[in-house]
Amino acid sequence: MTSPATPDAGTAPDSPPDSPPGARPGTPPGSAIRPAPWVRTRLSAAPLTALLAAALAFVTVLLSAALPRAMDRGADQGLRSFLHDRGASATSVLVTSPAQDGPQSPEGLDTALAALLARTGPGYGIAPSGPVYGARGVKPRSLDNAELARPEKVSPILHLMHVHGAEEHVRLVEGRWPGGGTPDGPVPVALPQQTAQTLGAKVGTVLRSSSGTSDATSAEVVGLYAAHDEADAFWTDLPCPTHACQRYTRARLPEMYWEAAALVGPDALGRLGAWGGKAEEFWRLPVDTDVLRADRLAAVGHQIAAYAAGQTATDLAQATGRPRLQISSGLPALFTQARAREAAAAPLAAIGPAGVAGVAVVVFCLAGALTGDRRETELRLLHARGGSRRGILLRLLGEGAVTVPAAALATALAVLLLPTPRWTATLLAASAAALFALLAFPVRAAVVLSARRGPRPRRRLAGELLVLVATAAAVFEVRLRGVAPAGEGVDPLLVAAPLLLALCGGLVLARLVPALVGALAWLAGRRSGLIGFLGLARAARGTGGRRRPSVLPVVALLLAITTGGFGAAVLATVDSARTEVARVNVGGDAQVTAPYGEILPESFLEAAAALPGVRLSVPVWTDDDAFVFGTDQGSTKVRVVVADPVTYAQLARAVGWGEFDPALLAPGAAGTPVPALFSRDFARLAGSGPHELRLDNAGALPVKGAGVVEGTPALPGVGGSFLVLPAGPATAAVAQTTHPTRWFALGSPDKAALDELVRAVPRSPTFAGWAVHTGADESARLARDPLGRSAARLFWASVAGAGGLALLAVLLTMVRAAPERAALLARLRTMGLRPRQGMALILTEALPQALAAALGGALVAAAAVALLGPAVDLSALVGSHAHTGVRPALWPVLAQALILAGLVAAAVLIEAAVTGRRQITTELRAGDQR
């Protein structure tokens, strides 16, 4: 009797997908012989393998889904913080209109507000604090009361305004709320309590004014109020609503006076025009910045622009009955700046996640290769017994379906832990990772079941040359054009270039390391001892009969170290750039500025110079309202800095802003012009001279140009026209330059100590505004930018993820070689190998590749910094304009490599300790069957 024909190996078995290949197609459902389901049998036979596959899928999908959401959250937080720092006025829609003719009432303001709110949105909404609206007189009036405070004999001025809902933001301290006045009597007003104390007014005071019109106008103080919170956004854009403000006249010698405001009741709306020349209605609509999203800024900006100057604005003028309605907002311009900041930071933030993705792909390839090696005999046997490639691969996909629930759970966890309204990037990244986890082993199985081919070195060489050419092209293009312009999002070349460099480094190491380790093995073989020779010899070749080690673990380590080292160098450069920017902004490491009209006493200067940590003390006198005659324009307004040339030159050299040779400011003979440093802007206007500087009415000072500087520490961030003069008898003769108005220091002075000194300075009670700034505080302020903090957090999370996956790649390589290594150790154990020597053999085998990868990764990271660093603009991460690219930094790069190399060594020891003894024991019991 002939046996049944064997199914053709090239056709798929006719058995259902959940039955093993070779099952009879016509088996009835109730048959006593029923084949076990394939997938269930495989999963129950190897539960640990299925669990590890699910765990790998869970971790990689979680990282893949979490990183885009973290980037989205960082972009949103950076946007909202940027807008919040601009203030309520800049983030509002401001609407004004001349007051309507005829009777005016609060109902008319409410009706117009309803029409304005009806056309807002849909991409933006009004902040929960609500609109602020009312009416005010356009101009203030000067008060003639003799009893009012006049610090420098200048009368105070008073605004009158009505603000809807102001009663909810204040408490009435004395008197009553204004209202019920007679048309011919004084206007009833409520005055801020602080303003009343400053001016010397009280309840019942009649504030008289005769300026602006021929008829005298007066206002009676009927109540005093105190604001619940003077910093409340409700008071934004209102003139001095909670206290009196210092102002200065524009005369040649400025004089200080008080500016104040008072609130009127709704029945006095019609009288605001008489007080202020004319009345103006206003509505401030604060946009809710807490719900704005970075990905919708362009659309929201267009909507707000249309509201302010498009068809919507025209419709609103008709709907409110106010043809001269004016609408403005600074939000579209702020949105443009915010998008530029995000686009500038996006390429740097994407480098870390790209490195994680590269390492994850390598890990999936190694996991597929490990499983393929373990099951190669089984797969070939199934194929030889009639199973088709398609049928086998479908069943392997069924086995891999265990990763789908793990991927779904990881995605759900990422969504739960990192809430953000955007889903597209999350789903794409999670799907890609899940697809890799599902297909890694089936693809490897397809390769195993393919026809065997001999080695093709030319194909490998061609592939390596292709990678090398692509890397050179990417680096050259980035160096040639720089990072993609702002607004274009992530620059793929800048993101791919470090990864390509790491891949090139891995390919180079794959060529060099076997030869170098082989040479070391030859040297070790000439000496006594077997452990070194055997370990190095095994490290120089691959496992399973391969001629060389696998390149994938080296690539994984190089990707992790390169991206980590490059990112660490970026963050180190950002920190140093913030310190430099802070020094420029402050003018040194510390600055104390006296308010306008006051000086720094000698006692303060001596005490400040003696503070611990102060290395250099530089007192400076400045004048912001000087004139130089004899220029091409006849006269030019300039700012003047007078300081000791030697110490001020040291300050400028340390700050790196406005450096000069102090010899340039050496005074000449008596009667000769005083040497001065000209700013570049003023040098273009100065002409040939002679020049005469007038600081005040005390006289004129002849000056001559001694040099040109870009800027100067005493005027941080200030361009325009300025002069730097030497302190001495010549300048002191025409101004009080011997009494400094600013103090600068280098070193590390304590901010609290400086504040204490400033509080102890005797001063006039009418003056305020002493300012103390330190470089440390300014650097901390720059570091608080959420955009930079988000990029740093994302980078460190990516470094941790890439490092963990790289360690997993090394462990997978160790596990892949474990059976062959266990057989070798079992044989050596029978010949007297001690356990400690076995551990040394494992380390000698595993560490050369890991150490070479760590060293190569550090070199590649340094090369990436050197090649790509000059093209990177770090301004978005610094928080201010920075002129420098990424600087080479040895320690951040080396630290990444050393940490990862140490973790690899620890992982190898743990793997050998946990699995080595059990595998050796199994080999000794079962014997060598290979």
JSON list of N, CA and C in Angstrom, two decimals, residues 79-143:
[
{"chain": "A", "resi": 79, "resn": "LEU", "atom": "N", "xyz": [4.11, 77.65, 24.69]},
{"chain": "A", "resi": 79, "resn": "LEU", "atom": "CA", "xyz": [3.27, 78.69, 24.10]},
{"chain": "A", "resi": 79, "resn": "LEU", "atom": "C", "xyz": [2.53, 79.47, 25.19]},
{"chain": "A", "resi": 80, "resn": "ARG", "atom": "N", "xyz": [1.89, 78.76, 26.12]},
{"chain": "A", "resi": 80, "resn": "ARG", "atom": "CA", "xyz": [1.09, 79.45, 27.13]},
{"chain": "A", "resi": 80, "resn": "ARG", "atom": "C", "xyz": [1.95, 80.27, 28.07]},
{"chain": "A", "resi": 81, "resn": "SER", "atom": "N", "xyz": [3.13, 79.75, 28.42]},
{"chain": "A", "resi": 81, "resn": "SER", "atom": "CA", "xyz": [4.03, 80.54, 29.26]},
{"chain": "A", "resi": 81, "resn": "SER", "atom": "C", "xyz": [4.54, 81.78, 28.52]},
{"chain": "A", "resi": 82, "resn": "PHE", "atom": "N", "xyz": [4.86, 81.61, 27.26]},
{"chain": "A", "resi": 82, "resn": "PHE", "atom": "CA", "xyz": [5.33, 82.75, 26.45]},
{"chain": "A", "resi": 82, "resn": "PHE", "atom": "C", "xyz": [4.26, 83.84, 26.39]},
{"chain": "A", "resi": 83, "resn": "LEU", "atom": "N", "xyz": [3.01, 83.45, 26.17]},
{"chain": "A", "resi": 83, "resn": "LEU", "atom": "CA", "xyz": [1.93, 84.44, 26.10]},
{"chain": "A", "resi": 83, "resn": "LEU", "atom": "C", "xyz": [1.63, 85.04, 27.47]},
{"chain": "A", "resi": 84, "resn": "HIS", "atom": "N", "xyz": [1.70, 84.20, 28.51]},
{"chain": "A", "resi": 84, "resn": "HIS", "atom": "CA", "xyz": [1.44, 84.71, 29.86]},
{"chain": "A", "resi": 84, "resn": "HIS", "atom": "C", "xyz": [2.47, 85.77, 30.25]},
{"chain": "A", "resi": 85, "resn": "ASP", "atom": "N", "xyz": [3.72, 85.56, 29.87]},
{"chain": "A", "resi": 85, "resn": "ASP", "atom": "CA", "xyz": [4.77, 86.51, 30.22]},
{"chain": "A", "resi": 85, "resn": "ASP", "atom": "C", "xyz": [4.62, 87.84, 29.48]},
{"chain": "A", "resi": 86, "resn": "ARG", "atom": "N", "xyz": [3.91, 87.85, 28.38]},
{"chain": "A", "resi": 86, "resn": "ARG", "atom": "CA", "xyz": [3.71, 89.09, 27.63]},
{"chain": "A", "resi": 86, "resn": "ARG", "atom": "C", "xyz": [2.73, 90.02, 28.32]},
{"chain": "A", "resi": 87, "resn": "GLY", "atom": "N", "xyz": [1.91, 89.50, 29.21]},
{"chain": "A", "resi": 87, "resn": "GLY", "atom": "CA", "xyz": [0.97, 90.34, 29.95]},
{"chain": "A", "resi": 87, "resn": "GLY", "atom": "C", "xyz": [-0.43, 90.33, 29.37]},
{"chain": "A", "resi": 88, "resn": "ALA", "atom": "N", "xyz": [-1.37, 90.81, 30.18]},
{"chain": "A", "resi": 88, "resn": "ALA", "atom": "CA", "xyz": [-2.78, 90.78, 29.79]},
{"chain": "A", "resi": 88, "resn": "ALA", "atom": "C", "xyz": [-3.07, 91.70, 28.61]},
{"chain": "A", "resi": 89, "resn": "SER", "atom": "N", "xyz": [-2.39, 92.82, 28.53]},
{"chain": "A", "resi": 89, "resn": "SER", "atom": "CA", "xyz": [-2.67, 93.76, 27.44]},
{"chain": "A", "resi": 89, "resn": "SER", "atom": "C", "xyz": [-2.29, 93.17, 26.08]},
{"chain": "A", "resi": 90, "resn": "ALA", "atom": "N", "xyz": [-1.13, 92.54, 26.00]},
{"chain": "A", "resi": 90, "resn": "ALA", "atom": "CA", "xyz": [-0.67, 91.99, 24.73]},
{"chain": "A", "resi": 90, "resn": "ALA", "atom": "C", "xyz": [-1.48, 90.80, 24.29]},
{"chain": "A", "resi": 91, "resn": "THR", "atom": "N", "xyz": [-2.16, 90.12, 25.22]},
{"chain": "A", "resi": 91, "resn": "THR", "atom": "CA", "xyz": [-2.92, 88.92, 24.87]},
{"chain": "A", "resi": 91, "resn": "THR", "atom": "C", "xyz": [-4.42, 89.21, 24.86]},
{"chain": "A", "resi": 92, "resn": "SER", "atom": "N", "xyz": [-4.80, 90.44, 24.67]},
{"chain": "A", "resi": 92, "resn": "SER", "atom": "CA", "xyz": [-6.20, 90.82, 24.62]},
{"chain": "A", "resi": 92, "resn": "SER", "atom": "C", "xyz": [-6.52, 91.46, 23.28]},
{"chain": "A", "resi": 93, "resn": "VAL", "atom": "N", "xyz": [-7.80, 91.50, 22.97]},
{"chain": "A", "resi": 93, "resn": "VAL", "atom": "CA", "xyz": [-8.31, 92.27, 21.83]},
{"chain": "A", "resi": 93, "resn": "VAL", "atom": "C", "xyz": [-8.81, 93.59, 22.39]},
{"chain": "A", "resi": 94, "resn": "LEU", "atom": "N", "xyz": [-8.23, 94.69, 21.94]},
{"chain": "A", "resi": 94, "resn": "LEU", "atom": "CA", "xyz": [-8.55, 96.02, 22.46]},
{"chain": "A", "resi": 94, "resn": "LEU", "atom": "C", "xyz": [-9.46, 96.73, 21.49]},
{"chain": "A", "resi": 95, "resn": "VAL", "atom": "N", "xyz": [-10.58, 97.20, 21.98]},
{"chain": "A", "resi": 95, "resn": "VAL", "atom": "CA", "xyz": [-11.59, 97.87, 21.16]},
{"chain": "A", "resi": 95, "resn": "VAL", "atom": "C", "xyz": [-11.86, 99.24, 21.77]},
{"chain": "A", "resi": 96, "resn": "THR", "atom": "N", "xyz": [-11.79, 100.29, 20.97]},
{"chain": "A", "resi": 96, "resn": "THR", "atom": "CA", "xyz": [-12.08, 101.64, 21.44]},
{"chain": "A", "resi": 96, "resn": "THR", "atom": "C", "xyz": [-12.99, 102.33, 20.44]},
{"chain": "A", "resi": 97, "resn": "SER", "atom": "N", "xyz": [-13.68, 103.33, 20.93]},
{"chain": "A", "resi": 97, "resn": "SER", "atom": "CA", "xyz": [-14.56, 104.13, 20.08]},
{"chain": "A", "resi": 97, "resn": "SER", "atom": "C", "xyz": [-14.81, 105.47, 20.75]},
{"chain": "A", "resi": 98, "resn": "PRO", "atom": "N", "xyz": [-14.87, 106.57, 20.00]},
{"chain": "A", "resi": 98, "resn": "PRO", "atom": "CA", "xyz": [-15.29, 107.84, 20.60]},
{"chain": "A", "resi": 98, "resn": "PRO", "atom": "C", "xyz": [-16.70, 107.70, 21.19]},
{"chain": "A", "resi": 99, "resn": "ALA", "atom": "N", "xyz": [-16.91, 108.36, 22.30]},
{"chain": "A", "resi": 99, "resn": "ALA", "atom": "CA", "xyz": [-18.22, 108.28, 22.94]},
{"chain": "A", "resi": 99, "resn": "ALA", "atom": "C", "xyz": [-19.31, 108.78, 22.00]},
{"chain": "A", "resi": 100, "resn": "GLN", "atom": "N", "xyz": [-20.47, 108.14, 22.04]},
{"chain": "A", "resi": 100, "resn": "GLN", "atom": "CA", "xyz": [-21.57, 108.52, 21.18]},
{"chain": "A", "resi": 100, "resn": "GLN", "atom": "C", "xyz": [-22.14, 109.87, 21.61]},
{"chain": "A", "resi": 101, "resn": "ASP", "atom": "N", "xyz": [-22.67, 110.57, 20.65]},
{"chain": "A", "resi": 101, "resn": "ASP", "atom": "CA", "xyz": [-23.33, 111.84, 20.95]},
{"chain": "A", "resi": 101, "resn": "ASP", "atom": "C", "xyz": [-24.64, 111.57, 21.66]},
{"chain": "A", "resi": 102, "resn": "GLY", "atom": "N", "xyz": [-25.06, 112.52, 22.46]},
{"chain": "A", "resi": 102, "resn": "GLY", "atom": "CA", "xyz": [-26.32, 112.38, 23.16]},
{"chain": "A", "resi": 102, "resn": "GLY", "atom": "C", "xyz": [-26.15, 111.68, 24.48]},
{"chain": "A", "resi": 103, "resn": "PRO", "atom": "N", "xyz": [-27.27, 111.28, 25.09]},
{"chain": "A", "resi": 103, "resn": "PRO", "atom": "CA", "xyz": [-27.21, 110.62, 26.40]},
{"chain": "A", "resi": 103, "resn": "PRO", "atom": "C", "xyz": [-26.43, 109.31, 26.32]},
{"chain": "A", "resi": 104, "resn": "GLN", "atom": "N", "xyz": [-25.65, 109.07, 27.37]},
{"chain": "A", "resi": 104, "resn": "GLN", "atom": "CA", "xyz": [-24.85, 107.85, 27.44]},
{"chain": "A", "resi": 104, "resn": "GLN", "atom": "C", "xyz": [-25.27, 107.06, 28.67]},
{"chain": "A", "resi": 105, "resn": "SER", "atom": "N", "xyz": [-25.28, 105.74, 28.53]},
{"chain": "A", "resi": 105, "resn": "SER", "atom": "CA", "xyz": [-25.73, 104.89, 29.63]},
{"chain": "A", "resi": 105, "resn": "SER", "atom": "C", "xyz": [-24.92, 103.61, 29.64]},
{"chain": "A", "resi": 106, "resn": "PRO", "atom": "N", "xyz": [-24.85, 102.93, 30.79]},
{"chain": "A", "resi": 106, "resn": "PRO", "atom": "CA", "xyz": [-24.16, 101.64, 30.83]},
{"chain": "A", "resi": 106, "resn": "PRO", "atom": "C", "xyz": [-24.79, 100.60, 29.93]},
{"chain": "A", "resi": 107, "resn": "GLU", "atom": "N", "xyz": [-26.09, 100.72, 29.65]},
{"chain": "A", "resi": 107, "resn": "GLU", "atom": "CA", "xyz": [-26.74, 99.75, 28.78]},
{"chain": "A", "resi": 107, "resn": "GLU", "atom": "C", "xyz": [-26.16, 99.78, 27.37]},
{"chain": "A", "resi": 108, "resn": "GLY", "atom": "N", "xyz": [-25.79, 100.97, 26.90]},
{"chain": "A", "resi": 108, "resn": "GLY", "atom": "CA", "xyz": [-25.17, 101.06, 25.58]},
{"chain": "A", "resi": 108, "resn": "GLY", "atom": "C", "xyz": [-23.83, 100.34, 25.52]},
{"chain": "A", "resi": 109, "resn": "LEU", "atom": "N", "xyz": [-23.06, 100.42, 26.61]},
{"chain": "A", "resi": 109, "resn": "LEU", "atom": "CA", "xyz": [-21.79, 99.69, 26.67]},
{"chain": "A", "resi": 109, "resn": "LEU", "atom": "C", "xyz": [-22.05, 98.18, 26.69]},
{"chain": "A", "resi": 110, "resn": "ASP", "atom": "N", "xyz": [-23.08, 97.75, 27.43]},
{"chain": "A", "resi": 110, "resn": "ASP", "atom": "CA", "xyz": [-23.40, 96.33, 27.50]},
{"chain": "A", "resi": 110, "resn": "ASP", "atom": "C", "xyz": [-23.85, 95.79, 26.15]},
{"chain": "A", "resi": 111, "resn": "THR", "atom": "N", "xyz": [-24.65, 96.57, 25.43]},
{"chain": "A", "resi": 111, "resn": "THR", "atom": "CA", "xyz": [-25.13, 96.12, 24.11]},
{"chain": "A", "resi": 111, "resn": "THR", "atom": "C", "xyz": [-23.97, 95.97, 23.14]},
{"chain": "A", "resi": 112, "resn": "ALA", "atom": "N", "xyz": [-23.06, 96.94, 23.15]},
{"chain": "A", "resi": 112, "resn": "ALA", "atom": "CA", "xyz": [-21.89, 96.83, 22.28]},
{"chain": "A", "resi": 112, "resn": "ALA", "atom": "C", "xyz": [-21.02, 95.64, 22.65]},
{"chain": "A", "resi": 113, "resn": "LEU", "atom": "N", "xyz": [-20.89, 95.38, 23.96]},
{"chain": "A", "resi": 113, "resn": "LEU", "atom": "CA", "xyz": [-20.09, 94.23, 24.39]},
{"chain": "A", "resi": 113, "resn": "LEU", "atom": "C", "xyz": [-20.71, 92.93, 23.89]},
{"chain": "A", "resi": 114, "resn": "ALA", "atom": "N", "xyz": [-22.02, 92.80, 23.97]},
{"chain": "A", "resi": 114, "resn": "ALA", "atom": "CA", "xyz": [-22.66, 91.58, 23.49]},
{"chain": "A", "resi": 114, "resn": "ALA", "atom": "C", "xyz": [-22.40, 91.37, 22.00]},
{"chain": "A", "resi": 115, "resn": "ALA", "atom": "N", "xyz": [-22.43, 92.45, 21.23]},
{"chain": "A", "resi": 115, "resn": "ALA", "atom": "CA", "xyz": [-22.15, 92.33, 19.80]},
{"chain": "A", "resi": 115, "resn": "ALA", "atom": "C", "xyz": [-20.69, 91.92, 19.56]},
{"chain": "A", "resi": 116, "resn": "LEU", "atom": "N", "xyz": [-19.78, 92.45, 20.36]},
{"chain": "A", "resi": 116, "resn": "LEU", "atom": "CA", "xyz": [-18.36, 92.10, 20.20]},
{"chain": "A", "resi": 116, "resn": "LEU", "atom": "C", "xyz": [-18.12, 90.64, 20.56]},
{"chain": "A", "resi": 117, "resn": "LEU", "atom": "N", "xyz": [-18.73, 90.17, 21.64]},
{"chain": "A", "resi": 117, "resn": "LEU", "atom": "CA", "xyz": [-18.50, 88.79, 22.06]},
{"chain": "A", "resi": 117, "resn": "LEU", "atom": "C", "xyz": [-19.14, 87.79, 21.10]},
{"chain": "A", "resi": 118, "resn": "ALA", "atom": "N", "xyz": [-20.21, 88.19, 20.44]},
{"chain": "A", "resi": 118, "resn": "ALA", "atom": "CA", "xyz": [-20.90, 87.26, 19.54]},
{"chain": "A", "resi": 118, "resn": "ALA", "atom": "C", "xyz": [-20.05, 86.86, 18.35]},
{"chain": "A", "resi": 119, "resn": "ARG", "atom": "N", "xyz": [-19.06, 87.67, 17.99]},
{"chain": "A", "resi": 119, "resn": "ARG", "atom": "CA", "xyz": [-18.25, 87.38, 16.82]},
{"chain": "A", "resi": 119, "resn": "ARG", "atom": "C", "xyz": [-16.87, 86.84, 17.17]},
{"chain": "A", "resi": 120, "resn": "THR", "atom": "N", "xyz": [-16.60, 86.56, 18.45]},
{"chain": "A", "resi": 120, "resn": "THR", "atom": "CA", "xyz": [-15.30, 85.96, 18.80]},
{"chain": "A", "resi": 120, "resn": "THR", "atom": "C", "xyz": [-15.33, 84.47, 18.50]},
{"chain": "A", "resi": 121, "resn": "GLY", "atom": "N", "xyz": [-14.15, 83.89, 18.41]},
{"chain": "A", "resi": 121, "resn": "GLY", "atom": "CA", "xyz": [-14.04, 82.45, 18.15]},
{"chain": "A", "resi": 121, "resn": "GLY", "atom": "C", "xyz": [-14.07, 82.16, 16.67]},
{"chain": "A", "resi": 122, "resn": "PRO", "atom": "N", "xyz": [-14.21, 80.85, 16.28]},
{"chain": "A", "resi": 122, "resn": "PRO", "atom": "CA", "xyz": [-14.41, 79.70, 17.16]},
{"chain": "A", "resi": 122, "resn": "PRO", "atom": "C", "xyz": [-13.12, 79.11, 17.72]},
{"chain": "A", "resi": 123, "resn": "GLY", "atom": "N", "xyz": [-11.97, 79.53, 17.20]},
{"chain": "A", "resi": 123, "resn": "GLY", "atom": "CA", "xyz": [-10.72, 78.91, 17.64]},
{"chain": "A", "resi": 123, "resn": "GLY", "atom": "C", "xyz": [-10.18, 79.47, 18.94]},
{"chain": "A", "resi": 124, "resn": "TYR", "atom": "N", "xyz": [-10.81, 80.51, 19.47]},
{"chain": "A", "resi": 124, "resn": "TYR", "atom": "CA", "xyz": [-10.33, 81.10, 20.71]},
{"chain": "A", "resi": 124, "resn": "TYR", "atom": "C", "xyz": [-11.54, 81.57, 21.51]},
{"chain": "A", "resi": 125, "resn": "GLY", "atom": "N", "xyz": [-11.34, 81.76, 22.79]},
{"chain": "A", "resi": 125, "resn": "GLY", "atom": "CA", "xyz": [-12.42, 82.21, 23.66]},
{"chain": "A", "resi": 125, "resn": "GLY", "atom": "C", "xyz": [-11.93, 83.28, 24.60]},
{"chain": "A", "resi": 126, "resn": "ILE", "atom": "N", "xyz": [-12.86, 83.85, 25.34]},
{"chain": "A", "resi": 126, "resn": "ILE", "atom": "CA", "xyz": [-12.54, 84.90, 26.29]},
{"chain": "A", "resi": 126, "resn": "ILE", "atom": "C", "xyz": [-12.15, 84.26, 27.62]},
{"chain": "A", "resi": 127, "resn": "ALA", "atom": "N", "xyz": [-11.14, 84.83, 28.28]},
{"chain": "A", "resi": 127, "resn": "ALA", "atom": "CA", "xyz": [-10.64, 84.29, 29.55]},
{"chain": "A", "resi": 127, "resn": "ALA", "atom": "C", "xyz": [-11.74, 84.30, 30.60]},
{"chain": "A", "resi": 128, "resn": "PRO", "atom": "N", "xyz": [-11.68, 83.37, 31.55]},
{"chain": "A", "resi": 128, "resn": "PRO", "atom": "CA", "xyz": [-12.71, 83.33, 32.60]},
{"chain": "A", "resi": 128, "resn": "PRO", "atom": "C", "xyz": [-12.83, 84.63, 33.39]},
{"chain": "A", "resi": 129, "resn": "SER", "atom": "N", "xyz": [-11.77, 85.42, 33.47]},
{"chain": "A", "resi": 129, "resn": "SER", "atom": "CA", "xyz": [-11.86, 86.69, 34.19]},
{"chain": "A", "resi": 129, "resn": "SER", "atom": "C", "xyz": [-12.85, 87.65, 33.55]},
{"chain": "A", "resi": 130, "resn": "GLY", "atom": "N", "xyz": [-13.12, 87.46, 32.25]},
{"chain": "A", "resi": 130, "resn": "GLY", "atom": "CA", "xyz": [-14.14, 88.24, 31.59]},
{"chain": "A", "resi": 130, "resn": "GLY", "atom": "C", "xyz": [-13.62, 89.56, 31.02]},
{"chain": "A", "resi": 131, "resn": "PRO", "atom": "N", "xyz": [-14.44, 90.20, 30.18]},
{"chain": "A", "resi": 131, "resn": "PRO", "atom": "CA", "xyz": [-14.04, 91.47, 29.57]},
{"chain": "A", "resi": 131, "resn": "PRO", "atom": "C", "xyz": [-13.97, 92.59, 30.61]},
{"chain": "A", "resi": 132, "resn": "VAL", "atom": "N", "xyz": [-13.19, 93.60, 30.27]},
{"chain": "A", "resi": 132, "resn": "VAL", "atom": "CA", "xyz": [-13.10, 94.83, 31.05]},
{"chain": "A", "resi": 132, "resn": "VAL", "atom": "C", "xyz": [-13.51, 95.97, 30.12]},
{"chain": "A", "resi": 133, "resn": "TYR", "atom": "N", "xyz": [-14.51, 96.75, 30.53]},
{"chain": "A", "resi": 133, "resn": "TYR", "atom": "CA", "xyz": [-14.99, 97.79, 29.62]},
{"chain": "A", "resi": 133, "resn": "TYR", "atom": "C", "xyz": [-15.54, 98.95, 30.43]},
{"chain": "A", "resi": 134, "resn": "GLY", "atom": "N", "xyz": [-15.67, 100.07, 29.75]},
{"chain": "A", "resi": 134, "resn": "GLY", "atom": "CA", "xyz": [-16.18, 101.28, 30.38]},
{"chain": "A", "resi": 134, "resn": "GLY", "atom": "C", "xyz": [-15.93, 102.47, 29.49]},
{"chain": "A", "resi": 135, "resn": "ALA", "atom": "N", "xyz": [-15.75, 103.64, 30.12]},
{"chain": "A", "resi": 135, "resn": "ALA", "atom": "CA", "xyz": [-15.49, 104.89, 29.39]},
{"chain": "A", "resi": 135, "resn": "ALA", "atom": "C", "xyz": [-14.54, 105.72, 30.21]},
{"chain": "A", "resi": 136, "resn": "ARG", "atom": "N", "xyz": [-13.81, 106.61, 29.56]},
{"chain": "A", "resi": 136, "resn": "ARG", "atom": "CA", "xyz": [-12.83, 107.45, 30.25]},
{"chain": "A", "resi": 136, "resn": "ARG", "atom": "C", "xyz": [-12.64, 108.75, 29.49]},
{"chain": "A", "resi": 137, "resn": "GLY", "atom": "N", "xyz": [-12.18, 109.74, 30.20]},
{"chain": "A", "resi": 137, "resn": "GLY", "atom": "CA", "xyz": [-11.78, 110.97, 29.54]},
{"chain": "A", "resi": 137, "resn": "GLY", "atom": "C", "xyz": [-10.45, 110.77, 28.84]},
{"chain": "A", "resi": 138, "resn": "VAL", "atom": "N", "xyz": [-10.31, 111.35, 27.66]},
{"chain": "A", "resi": 138, "resn": "VAL", "atom": "CA", "xyz": [-9.11, 111.09, 26.87]},
{"chain": "A", "resi": 138, "resn": "VAL", "atom": "C", "xyz": [-7.88, 111.72, 27.52]},
{"chain": "A", "resi": 139, "resn": "LYS", "atom": "N", "xyz": [-8.03, 112.93, 28.10]},
{"chain": "A", "resi": 139, "resn": "LYS", "atom": "CA", "xyz": [-6.87, 113.61, 28.68]},
{"chain": "A", "resi": 139, "resn": "LYS", "atom": "C", "xyz": [-7.10, 113.85, 30.17]},
{"chain": "A", "resi": 140, "resn": "PRO", "atom": "N", "xyz": [-6.04, 113.85, 30.96]},
{"chain": "A", "resi": 140, "resn": "PRO", "atom": "CA", "xyz": [-6.18, 114.20, 32.39]},
{"chain": "A", "resi": 140, "resn": "PRO", "atom": "C", "xyz": [-6.22, 115.71, 32.57]},
{"chain": "A", "resi": 141, "resn": "ARG", "atom": "N", "xyz": [-6.64, 116.12, 33.74]},
{"chain": "A", "resi": 141, "resn": "ARG", "atom": "CA", "xyz": [-6.64, 117.53, 34.09]},
{"chain": "A", "resi": 141, "resn": "ARG", "atom": "C", "xyz": [-5.66, 117.79, 35.22]},
{"chain": "A", "resi": 142, "resn": "SER", "atom": "N", "xyz": [-5.07, 118.95, 35.19]},
{"chain": "A", "resi": 142, "resn": "SER", "atom": "CA", "xyz": [-4.18, 119.38, 36.25]},
{"chain": "A", "resi": 142, "resn": "SER", "atom": "C", "xyz": [-5.01, 119.92, 37.41]},
{"chain": "A", "resi": 143, "resn": "LEU", "atom": "N", "xyz": [-4.64, 119.54, 38.62]},
{"chain": "A", "resi": 143, "resn": "LEU", "atom": "CA", "xyz": [-5.38, 119.94, 39.81]},
{"chain": "A", "resi": 143, "resn": "LEU", "atom": "C", "xyz": [-4.74, 121.17, 40.43]}
]
